[in-house]
C-alpha positions as a Markdown table, in Angstrom:
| # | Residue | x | y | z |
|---|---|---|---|---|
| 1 | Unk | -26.7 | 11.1 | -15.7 |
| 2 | Unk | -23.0 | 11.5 | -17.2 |
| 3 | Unk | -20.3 | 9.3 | -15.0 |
| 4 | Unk | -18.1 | 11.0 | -12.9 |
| 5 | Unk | -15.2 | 11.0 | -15.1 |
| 6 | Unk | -16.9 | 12.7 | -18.0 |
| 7 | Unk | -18.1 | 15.5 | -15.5 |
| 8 | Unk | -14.7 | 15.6 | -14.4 |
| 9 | Unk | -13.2 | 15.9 | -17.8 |
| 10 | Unk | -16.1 | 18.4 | -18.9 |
| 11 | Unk | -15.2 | 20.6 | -16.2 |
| 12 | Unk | -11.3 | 20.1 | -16.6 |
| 13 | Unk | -11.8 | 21.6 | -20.5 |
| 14 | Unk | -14.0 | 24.5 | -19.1 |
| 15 | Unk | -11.0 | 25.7 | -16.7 |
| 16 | Unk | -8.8 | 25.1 | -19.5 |
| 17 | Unk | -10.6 | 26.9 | -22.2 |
| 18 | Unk | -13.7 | 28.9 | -20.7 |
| 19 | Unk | -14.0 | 32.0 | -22.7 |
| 20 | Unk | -13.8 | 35.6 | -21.3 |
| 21 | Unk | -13.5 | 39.5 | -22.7 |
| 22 | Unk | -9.9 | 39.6 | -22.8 |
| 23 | Unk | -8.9 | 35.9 | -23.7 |
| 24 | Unk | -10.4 | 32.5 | -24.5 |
| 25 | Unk | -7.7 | 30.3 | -23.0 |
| 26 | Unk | -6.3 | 30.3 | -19.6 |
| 27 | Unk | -3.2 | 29.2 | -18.1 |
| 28 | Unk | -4.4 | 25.8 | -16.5 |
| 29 | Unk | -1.4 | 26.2 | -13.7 |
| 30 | Unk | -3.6 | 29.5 | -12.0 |
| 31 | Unk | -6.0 | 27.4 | -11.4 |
| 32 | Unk | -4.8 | 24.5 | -9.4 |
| 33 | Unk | -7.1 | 25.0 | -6.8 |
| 34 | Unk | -10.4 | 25.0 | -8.4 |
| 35 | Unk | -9.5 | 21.7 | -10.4 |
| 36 | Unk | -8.3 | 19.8 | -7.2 |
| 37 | Unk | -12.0 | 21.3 | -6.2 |
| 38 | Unk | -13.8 | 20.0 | -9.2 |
| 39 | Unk | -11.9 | 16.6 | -8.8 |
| 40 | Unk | -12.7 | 16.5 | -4.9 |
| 41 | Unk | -16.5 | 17.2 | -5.1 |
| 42 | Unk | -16.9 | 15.0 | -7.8 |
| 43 | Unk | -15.0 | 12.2 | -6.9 |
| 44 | Unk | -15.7 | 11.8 | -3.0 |
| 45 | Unk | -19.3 | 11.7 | -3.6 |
| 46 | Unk | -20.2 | 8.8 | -5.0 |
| 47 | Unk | -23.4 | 8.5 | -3.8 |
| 48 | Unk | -24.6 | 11.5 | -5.4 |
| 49 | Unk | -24.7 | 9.8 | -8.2 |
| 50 | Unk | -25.5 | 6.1 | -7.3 |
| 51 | Unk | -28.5 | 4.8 | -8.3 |
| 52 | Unk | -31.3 | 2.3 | -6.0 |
| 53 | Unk | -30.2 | 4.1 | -2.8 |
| 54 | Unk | -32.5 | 3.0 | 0.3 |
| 55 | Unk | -34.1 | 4.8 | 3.4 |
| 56 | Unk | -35.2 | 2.6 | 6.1 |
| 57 | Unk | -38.7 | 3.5 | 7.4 |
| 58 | Unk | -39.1 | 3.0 | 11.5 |
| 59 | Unk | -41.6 | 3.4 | 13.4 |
| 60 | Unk | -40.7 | 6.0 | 16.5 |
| 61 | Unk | -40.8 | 4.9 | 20.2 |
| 62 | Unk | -44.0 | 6.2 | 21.9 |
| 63 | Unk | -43.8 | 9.1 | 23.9 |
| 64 | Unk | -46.7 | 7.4 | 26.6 |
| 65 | Unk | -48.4 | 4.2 | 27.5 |
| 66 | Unk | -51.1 | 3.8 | 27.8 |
| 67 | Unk | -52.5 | 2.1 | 31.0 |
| 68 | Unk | -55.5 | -0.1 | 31.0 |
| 69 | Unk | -54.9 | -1.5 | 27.7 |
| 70 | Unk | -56.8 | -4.0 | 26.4 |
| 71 | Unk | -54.0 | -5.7 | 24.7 |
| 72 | Unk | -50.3 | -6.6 | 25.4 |
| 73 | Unk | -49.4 | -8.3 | 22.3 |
| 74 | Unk | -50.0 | -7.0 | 18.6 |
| 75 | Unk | -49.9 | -9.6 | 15.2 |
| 76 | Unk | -49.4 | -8.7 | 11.7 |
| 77 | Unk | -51.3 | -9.4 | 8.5 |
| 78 | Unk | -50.4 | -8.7 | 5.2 |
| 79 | Unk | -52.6 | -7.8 | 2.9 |
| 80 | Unk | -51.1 | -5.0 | 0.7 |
| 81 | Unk | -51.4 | -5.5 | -3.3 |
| 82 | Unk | -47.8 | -4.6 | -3.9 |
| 83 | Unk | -45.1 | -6.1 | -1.3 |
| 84 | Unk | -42.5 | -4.5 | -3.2 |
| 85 | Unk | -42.7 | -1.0 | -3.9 |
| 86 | Unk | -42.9 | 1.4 | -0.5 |
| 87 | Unk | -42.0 | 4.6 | -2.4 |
| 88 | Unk | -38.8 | 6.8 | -2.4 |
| 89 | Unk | -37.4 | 9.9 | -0.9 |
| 90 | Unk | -34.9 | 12.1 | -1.9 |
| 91 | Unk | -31.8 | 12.7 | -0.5 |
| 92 | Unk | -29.3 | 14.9 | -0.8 |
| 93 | Unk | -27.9 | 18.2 | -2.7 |
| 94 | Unk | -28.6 | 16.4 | -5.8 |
| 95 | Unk | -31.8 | 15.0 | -4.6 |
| 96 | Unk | -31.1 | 11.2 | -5.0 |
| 97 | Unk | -33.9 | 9.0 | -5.3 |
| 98 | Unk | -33.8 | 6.8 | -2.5 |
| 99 | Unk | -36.3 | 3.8 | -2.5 |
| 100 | Unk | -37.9 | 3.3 | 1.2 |
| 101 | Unk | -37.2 | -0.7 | 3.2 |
| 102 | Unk | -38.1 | -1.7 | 6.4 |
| 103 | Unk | -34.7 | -2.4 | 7.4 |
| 104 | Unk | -36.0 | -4.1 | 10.4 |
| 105 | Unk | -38.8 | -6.3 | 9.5 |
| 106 | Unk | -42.4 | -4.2 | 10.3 |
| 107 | Unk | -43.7 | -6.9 | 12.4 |
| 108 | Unk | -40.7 | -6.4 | 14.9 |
| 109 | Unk | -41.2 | -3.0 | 14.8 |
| 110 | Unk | -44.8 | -3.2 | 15.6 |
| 111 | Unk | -43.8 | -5.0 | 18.5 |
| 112 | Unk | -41.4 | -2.7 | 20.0 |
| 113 | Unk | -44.3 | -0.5 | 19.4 |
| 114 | Unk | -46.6 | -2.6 | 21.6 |
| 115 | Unk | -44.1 | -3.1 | 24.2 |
| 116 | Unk | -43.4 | 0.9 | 24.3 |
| 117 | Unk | -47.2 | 1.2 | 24.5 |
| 118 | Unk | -48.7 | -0.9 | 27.1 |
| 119 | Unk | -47.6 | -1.3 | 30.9 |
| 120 | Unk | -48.2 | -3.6 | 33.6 |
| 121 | Unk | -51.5 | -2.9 | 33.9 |
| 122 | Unk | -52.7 | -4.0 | 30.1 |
| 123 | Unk | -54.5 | -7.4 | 29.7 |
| 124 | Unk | -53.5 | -10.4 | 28.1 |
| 125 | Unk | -54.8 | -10.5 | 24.8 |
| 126 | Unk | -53.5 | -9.8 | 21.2 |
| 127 | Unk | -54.4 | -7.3 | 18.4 |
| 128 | Unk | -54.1 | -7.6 | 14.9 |
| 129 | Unk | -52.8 | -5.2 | 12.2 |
| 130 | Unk | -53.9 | -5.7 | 8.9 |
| 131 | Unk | -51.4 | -3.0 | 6.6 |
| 132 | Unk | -53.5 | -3.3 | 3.3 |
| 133 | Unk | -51.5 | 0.4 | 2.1 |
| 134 | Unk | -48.1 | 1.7 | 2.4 |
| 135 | Unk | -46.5 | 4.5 | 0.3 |
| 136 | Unk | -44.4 | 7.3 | 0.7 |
| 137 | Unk | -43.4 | 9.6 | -2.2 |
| 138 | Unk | -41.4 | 12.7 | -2.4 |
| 139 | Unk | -41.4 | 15.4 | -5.3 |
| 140 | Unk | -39.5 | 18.5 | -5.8 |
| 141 | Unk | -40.9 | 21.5 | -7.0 |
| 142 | Unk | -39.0 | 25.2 | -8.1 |
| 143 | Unk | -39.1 | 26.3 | -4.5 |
| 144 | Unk | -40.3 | 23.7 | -2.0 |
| 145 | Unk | -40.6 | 19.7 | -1.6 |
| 146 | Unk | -43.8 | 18.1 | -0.8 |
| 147 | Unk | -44.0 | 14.7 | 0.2 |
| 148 | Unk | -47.4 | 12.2 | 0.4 |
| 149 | Unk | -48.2 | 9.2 | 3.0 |
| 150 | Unk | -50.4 | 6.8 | 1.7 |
| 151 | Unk | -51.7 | 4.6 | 4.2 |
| 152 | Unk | -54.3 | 2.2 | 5.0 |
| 153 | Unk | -54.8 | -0.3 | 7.6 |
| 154 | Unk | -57.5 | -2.0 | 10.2 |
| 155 | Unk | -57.0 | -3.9 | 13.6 |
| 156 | Unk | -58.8 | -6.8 | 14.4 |
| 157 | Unk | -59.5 | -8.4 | 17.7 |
| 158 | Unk | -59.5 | -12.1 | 17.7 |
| 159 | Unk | -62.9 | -14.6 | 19.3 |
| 160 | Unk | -62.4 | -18.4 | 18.4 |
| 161 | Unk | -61.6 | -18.5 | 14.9 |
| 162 | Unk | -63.3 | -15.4 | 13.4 |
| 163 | Unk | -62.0 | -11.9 | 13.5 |
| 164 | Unk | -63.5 | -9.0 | 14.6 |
| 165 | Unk | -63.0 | -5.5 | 13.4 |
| 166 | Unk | -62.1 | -3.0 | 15.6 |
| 167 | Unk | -61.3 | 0.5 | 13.8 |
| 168 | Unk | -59.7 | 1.4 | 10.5 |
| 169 | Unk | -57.6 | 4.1 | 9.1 |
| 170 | Unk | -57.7 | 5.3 | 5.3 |
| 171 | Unk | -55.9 | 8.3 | 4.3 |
| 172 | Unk | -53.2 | 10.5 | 2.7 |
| 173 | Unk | -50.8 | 12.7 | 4.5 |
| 174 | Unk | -49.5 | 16.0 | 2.9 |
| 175 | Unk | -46.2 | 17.3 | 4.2 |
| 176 | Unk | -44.8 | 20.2 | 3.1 |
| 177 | Unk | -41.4 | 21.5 | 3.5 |
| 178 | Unk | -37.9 | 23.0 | 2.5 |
| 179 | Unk | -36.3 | 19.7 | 2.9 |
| 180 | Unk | -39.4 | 17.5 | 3.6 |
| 181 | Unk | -37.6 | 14.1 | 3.8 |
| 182 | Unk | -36.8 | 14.2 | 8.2 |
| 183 | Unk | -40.2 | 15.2 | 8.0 |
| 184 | Unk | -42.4 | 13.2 | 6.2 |
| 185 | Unk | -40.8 | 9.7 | 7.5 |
| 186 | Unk | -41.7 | 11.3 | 11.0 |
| 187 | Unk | -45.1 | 12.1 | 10.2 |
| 188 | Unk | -45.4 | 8.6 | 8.8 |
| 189 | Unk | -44.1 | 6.9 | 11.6 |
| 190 | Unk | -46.5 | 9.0 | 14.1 |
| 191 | Unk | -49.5 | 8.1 | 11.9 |
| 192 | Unk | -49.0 | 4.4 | 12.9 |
| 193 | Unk | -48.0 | 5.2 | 16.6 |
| 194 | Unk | -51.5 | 7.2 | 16.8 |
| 195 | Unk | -53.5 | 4.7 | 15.1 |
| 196 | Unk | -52.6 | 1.8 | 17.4 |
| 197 | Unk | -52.4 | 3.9 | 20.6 |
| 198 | Unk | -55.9 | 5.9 | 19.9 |
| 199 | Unk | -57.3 | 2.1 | 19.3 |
| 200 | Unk | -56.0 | 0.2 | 22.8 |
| 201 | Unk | -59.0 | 0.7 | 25.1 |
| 202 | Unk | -61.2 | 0.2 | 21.8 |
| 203 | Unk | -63.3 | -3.6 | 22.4 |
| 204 | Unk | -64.7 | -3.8 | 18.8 |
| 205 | Unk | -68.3 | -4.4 | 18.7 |
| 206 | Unk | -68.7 | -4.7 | 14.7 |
| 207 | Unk | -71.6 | -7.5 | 13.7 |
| 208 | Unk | -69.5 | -8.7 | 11.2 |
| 209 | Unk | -66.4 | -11.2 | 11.6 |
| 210 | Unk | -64.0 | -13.1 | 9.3 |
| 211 | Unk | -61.6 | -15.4 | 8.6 |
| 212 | Unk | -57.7 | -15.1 | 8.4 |
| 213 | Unk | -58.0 | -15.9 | 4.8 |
| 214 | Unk | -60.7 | -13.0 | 4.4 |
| 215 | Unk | -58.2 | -10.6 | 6.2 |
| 216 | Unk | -55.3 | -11.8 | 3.5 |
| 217 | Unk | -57.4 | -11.0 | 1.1 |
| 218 | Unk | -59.9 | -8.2 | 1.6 |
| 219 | Unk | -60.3 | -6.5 | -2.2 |
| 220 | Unk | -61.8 | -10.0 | -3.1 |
| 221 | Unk | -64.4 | -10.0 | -0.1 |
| 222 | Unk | -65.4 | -6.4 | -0.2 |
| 223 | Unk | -66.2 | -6.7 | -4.2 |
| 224 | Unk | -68.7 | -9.7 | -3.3 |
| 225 | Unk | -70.7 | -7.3 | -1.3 |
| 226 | Unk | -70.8 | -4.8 | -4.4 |
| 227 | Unk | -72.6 | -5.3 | -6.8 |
| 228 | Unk | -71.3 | -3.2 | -9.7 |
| 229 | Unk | -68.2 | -5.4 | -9.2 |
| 230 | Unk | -71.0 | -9.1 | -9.2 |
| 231 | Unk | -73.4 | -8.0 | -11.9 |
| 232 | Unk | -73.0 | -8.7 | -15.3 |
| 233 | Unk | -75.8 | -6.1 | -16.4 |
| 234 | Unk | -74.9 | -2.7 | -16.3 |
| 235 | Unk | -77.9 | 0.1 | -15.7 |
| 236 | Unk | -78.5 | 2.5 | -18.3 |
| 237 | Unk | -78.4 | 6.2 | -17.2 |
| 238 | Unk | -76.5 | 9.0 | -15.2 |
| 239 | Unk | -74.5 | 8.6 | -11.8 |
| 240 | Unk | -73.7 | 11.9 | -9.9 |
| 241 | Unk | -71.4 | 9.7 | -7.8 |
| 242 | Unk | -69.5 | 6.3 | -6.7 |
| 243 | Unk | -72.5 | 5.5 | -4.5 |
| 244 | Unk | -75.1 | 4.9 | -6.8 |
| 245 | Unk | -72.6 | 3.9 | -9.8 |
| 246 | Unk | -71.7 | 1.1 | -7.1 |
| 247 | Unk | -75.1 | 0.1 | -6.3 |
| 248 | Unk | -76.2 | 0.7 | -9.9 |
| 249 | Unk | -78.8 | 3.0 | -8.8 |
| 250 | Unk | -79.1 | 5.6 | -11.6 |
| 251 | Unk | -80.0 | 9.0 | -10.3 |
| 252 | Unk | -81.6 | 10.0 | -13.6 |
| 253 | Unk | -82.0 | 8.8 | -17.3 |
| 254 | Unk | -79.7 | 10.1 | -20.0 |
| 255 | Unk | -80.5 | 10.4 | -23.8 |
| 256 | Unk | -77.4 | 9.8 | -25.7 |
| 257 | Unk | -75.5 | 11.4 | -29.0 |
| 258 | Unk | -73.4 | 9.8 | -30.8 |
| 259 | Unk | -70.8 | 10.6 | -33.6 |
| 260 | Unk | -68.3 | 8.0 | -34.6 |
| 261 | Unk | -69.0 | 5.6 | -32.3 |
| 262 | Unk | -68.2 | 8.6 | -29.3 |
| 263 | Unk | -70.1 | 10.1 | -27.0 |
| 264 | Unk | -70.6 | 13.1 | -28.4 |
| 265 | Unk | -73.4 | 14.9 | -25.9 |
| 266 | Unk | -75.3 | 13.6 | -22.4 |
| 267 | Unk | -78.3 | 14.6 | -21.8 |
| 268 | Unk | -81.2 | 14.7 | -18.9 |
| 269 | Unk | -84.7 | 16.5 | -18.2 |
| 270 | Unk | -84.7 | 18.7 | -14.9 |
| 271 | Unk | -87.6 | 19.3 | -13.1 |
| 272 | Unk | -89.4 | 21.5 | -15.3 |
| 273 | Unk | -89.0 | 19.3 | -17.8 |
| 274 | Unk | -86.2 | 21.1 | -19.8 |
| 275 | Unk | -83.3 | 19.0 | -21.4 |
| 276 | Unk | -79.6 | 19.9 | -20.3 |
| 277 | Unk | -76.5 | 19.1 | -21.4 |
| 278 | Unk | -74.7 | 17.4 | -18.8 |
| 279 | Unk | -71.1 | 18.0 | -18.8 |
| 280 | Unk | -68.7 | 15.2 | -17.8 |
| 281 | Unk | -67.2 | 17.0 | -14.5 |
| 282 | Unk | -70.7 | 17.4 | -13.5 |
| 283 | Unk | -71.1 | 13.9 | -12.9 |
| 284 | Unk | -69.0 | 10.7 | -11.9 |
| 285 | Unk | -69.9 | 8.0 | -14.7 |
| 286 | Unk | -72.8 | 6.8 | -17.2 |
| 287 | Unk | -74.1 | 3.3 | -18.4 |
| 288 | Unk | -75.4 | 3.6 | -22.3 |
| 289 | Unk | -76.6 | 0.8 | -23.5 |
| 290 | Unk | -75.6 | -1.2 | -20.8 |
| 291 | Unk | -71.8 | -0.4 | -21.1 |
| 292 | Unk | -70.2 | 1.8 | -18.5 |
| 293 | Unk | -67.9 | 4.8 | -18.9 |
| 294 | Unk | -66.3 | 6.9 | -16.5 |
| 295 | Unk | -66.4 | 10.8 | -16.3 |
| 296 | Unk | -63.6 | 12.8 | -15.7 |
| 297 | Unk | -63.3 | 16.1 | -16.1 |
| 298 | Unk | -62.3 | 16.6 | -19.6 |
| 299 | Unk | -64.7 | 13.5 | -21.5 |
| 300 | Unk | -66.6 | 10.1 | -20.8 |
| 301 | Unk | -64.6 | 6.8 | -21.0 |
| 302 | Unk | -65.4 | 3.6 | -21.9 |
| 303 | Unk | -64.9 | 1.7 | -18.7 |
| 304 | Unk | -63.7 | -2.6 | -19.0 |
| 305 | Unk | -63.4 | -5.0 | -16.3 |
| 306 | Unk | -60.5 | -7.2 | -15.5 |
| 307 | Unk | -59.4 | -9.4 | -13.1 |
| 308 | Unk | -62.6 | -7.9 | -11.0 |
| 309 | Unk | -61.5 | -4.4 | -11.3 |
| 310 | Unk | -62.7 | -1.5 | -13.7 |
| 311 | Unk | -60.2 | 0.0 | -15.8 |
| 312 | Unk | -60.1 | 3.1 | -18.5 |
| 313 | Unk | -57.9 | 5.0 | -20.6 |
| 314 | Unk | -58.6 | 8.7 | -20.1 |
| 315 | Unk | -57.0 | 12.5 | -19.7 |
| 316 | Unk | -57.0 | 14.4 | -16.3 |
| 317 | Unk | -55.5 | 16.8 | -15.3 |
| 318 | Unk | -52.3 | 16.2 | -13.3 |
| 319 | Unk | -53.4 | 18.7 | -9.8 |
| 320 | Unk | -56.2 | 16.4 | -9.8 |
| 321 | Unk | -54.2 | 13.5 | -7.5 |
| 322 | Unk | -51.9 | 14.4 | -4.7 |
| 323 | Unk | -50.0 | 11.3 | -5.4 |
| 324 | Unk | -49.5 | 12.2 | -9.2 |
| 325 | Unk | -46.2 | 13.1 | -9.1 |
| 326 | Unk | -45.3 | 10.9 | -6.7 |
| 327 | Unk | -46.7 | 7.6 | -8.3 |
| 328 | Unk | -44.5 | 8.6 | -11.5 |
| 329 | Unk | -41.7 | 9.9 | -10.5 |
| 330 | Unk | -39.7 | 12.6 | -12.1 |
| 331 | Unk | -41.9 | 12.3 | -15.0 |
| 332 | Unk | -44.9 | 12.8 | -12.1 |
| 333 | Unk | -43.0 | 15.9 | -11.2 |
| 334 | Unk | -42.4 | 17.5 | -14.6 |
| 335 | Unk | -46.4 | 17.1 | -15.6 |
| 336 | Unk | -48.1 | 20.4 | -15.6 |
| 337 | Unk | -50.7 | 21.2 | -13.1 |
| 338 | Unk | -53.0 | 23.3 | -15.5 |
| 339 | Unk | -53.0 | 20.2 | -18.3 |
| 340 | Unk | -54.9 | 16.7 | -19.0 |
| 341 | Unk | -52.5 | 13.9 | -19.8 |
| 342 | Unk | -53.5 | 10.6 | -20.6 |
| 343 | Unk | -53.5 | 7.6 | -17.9 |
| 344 | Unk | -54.5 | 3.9 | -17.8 |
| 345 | Unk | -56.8 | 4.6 | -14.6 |
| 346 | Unk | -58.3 | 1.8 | -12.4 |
| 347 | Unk | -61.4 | 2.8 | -10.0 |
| 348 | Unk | -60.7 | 2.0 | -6.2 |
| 349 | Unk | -63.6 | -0.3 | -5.1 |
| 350 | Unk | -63.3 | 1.3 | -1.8 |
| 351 | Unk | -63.5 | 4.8 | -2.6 |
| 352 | Unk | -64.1 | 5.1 | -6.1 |
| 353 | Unk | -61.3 | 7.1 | -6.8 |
| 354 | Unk | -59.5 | 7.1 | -10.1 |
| 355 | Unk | -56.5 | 5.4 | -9.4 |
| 356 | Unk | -53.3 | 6.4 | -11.8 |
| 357 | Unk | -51.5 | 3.2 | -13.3 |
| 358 | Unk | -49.7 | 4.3 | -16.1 |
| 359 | Unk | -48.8 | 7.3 | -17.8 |
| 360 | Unk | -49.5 | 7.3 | -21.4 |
| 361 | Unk | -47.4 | 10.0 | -23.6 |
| 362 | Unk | -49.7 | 11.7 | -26.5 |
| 363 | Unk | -48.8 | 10.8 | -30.0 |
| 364 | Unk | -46.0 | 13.6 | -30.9 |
């Protein structure tokens, strides 16, 4: 972006010297009005063209309690991958990116939450809020604005040391709109508000407990309990989908082609005995010769594991994620829908989605 004196000076010259039919210069004094206009807009807006701008996120009052309540008091555990990065907004004629804070430390929200929530009549105990994801993104588009909510979080109850679970929430929020920023923090803030209120009167009666340090850290405990993430051996054959890749349970046998070190064709027998090709949107990943890939819908992938997650190097298309555009930015935005670009890709143990790290620009 130009600084605001060489916009100034740029639009100085094009009163000056703008070209028309009749002449190519104009007087500059006929037009004191619209440089004192130029000069105004330009220079009593500085935040249009500031950079790091922030949006504080807040959690609305409730609009009921809820009597009867089973708890009073509400704790908060961190367990979120990145502390940092929240997301952005845009705000603005000029559509500033504005980076989203809690202003006022989430816990103390939460509380004023709780407090909003339960009355007199609520017992004496506490619940637990483990946030684990937390990310809102806005993109603009020709003609509208969209903006995602990525959220994820569980509440525990708490019996002697161990923690029990007592629901959990996992999703993404589309909001669409002409100027989707009022909306989409409000739609964020009432997906909390629902999530604790729906969940007061709610005992918990899961089997399984844990420890505080299993609650600050659930990626590492769930992967234990998978064993695509504990193995060392990899099956060899076809997996329609994260399921069976996870519990390396092939759903049929493959035969391979190769050329140039690629996988060149997959295929499998149906039950008449006839080979197919298997095409890789048909499926979700493969194991030949006990390496993995993953499928996408334009090739196979050779899948490697680090730090006890999977990643790949692949093309997809960029429609294929509703937080594409958001995770990248403008550069998110300006990807075409109808393409495959290429992205360092991690899977999500928890879903087995195809997670977007990095975008990786073609050669040329």
């Amino acid at each position: 972006m130009f600084p605001r004196h060489t916009i100034f000076l740029i639009s100085y010259k094009y009163f000056l010297c703008c070209e028309t039919k009749s002449r190519t210069c104009l007087p500059t004094y006929r037009y004191p009005v619209a440089l004192f206009a130029v000069y105004l807009f330009f220079f009593s807006t500085p935040n249009a063209f500031s950079q790091n701008r922030e949006e504080p996120f807040n959690i609305p009052a409730p609009d009921q309690r809820i009597s009867a309540s089973l708890y009073n008091k509400i704790s908060f555990i961190e367990a979120r991958a990145d502390t940092l990065n929240m997301g952005f907004v845009q705000l603005g004629f000029f559509n500033t990116k504005a980076d989203i804070i809690f202003k006022r430390r989430f816990p103390e929200q939460l509380s004023s939450l709780m407090q909003g929530l339960c009355d007199s009549t609520a017992h004496d105990e506490t619940i637990y809020f483990q946030l684990r994801k937390f990310f809102i993104a806005e993109q603009t588009k020709s003609l509208s604005e969209s903006g995602t909510f990525r959220f994820r979080a569980a509440l525990y109850r708490k019996r002697n040391d161990r923690f029990i679970k007592i629901s959990e929430a996992d999703t993404i929020l589309l909001v669409k709109a002409a100027d989707v920023t009022k909306s989409l923090l409000q739609h964020a803030g009432t997906e909390i508000v629902d999530f604790i209120q729906q969940n007061l009167r709610n005992p918990g009666k899961a089997p399984e407990s844990y420890s505080i340090a299993e609650l600050e850290n659930p990626d590492s405990v769930e992967k234990t309990r998978i064993l695509l993430y504990t193995t060392t051996q990899y099956t060899d054959g076809l997996y329609l989908s994260y399921n069976s890749f996870s519990a390396q349970i092939p759903d049929k046998s493959i035969v391979v082609e190769e050329k140039a070190n690629k996988i060149k064709n997959v295929k499998v027998t149906d039950s008449t005995g006839k080979t197919i090709k298997i095409k890789s949107r048909e499926t979700y990943a493969i194991v030949y010769k006990g390496q993995p890939y993953a499928a996408t819908s334009y090739d196979f992938y050779k899948l490697s594991k680090e730090h006890d997650d999977f990643f790949f190097t692949g093309k997809v298309r960029a429609d294929a994620d509703p937080m594409a555009g958001a995770l990248f930015g403008l550069m998110g935005a300006l990807l075409s829908t109808t393409n495959y670009y290429t992205f360092l890709m991690k899977i999500d143990h928890h879903t087995g989605h195809f997670i977007r790290i990095r975008y990786i620009p073609d050669p040329g």
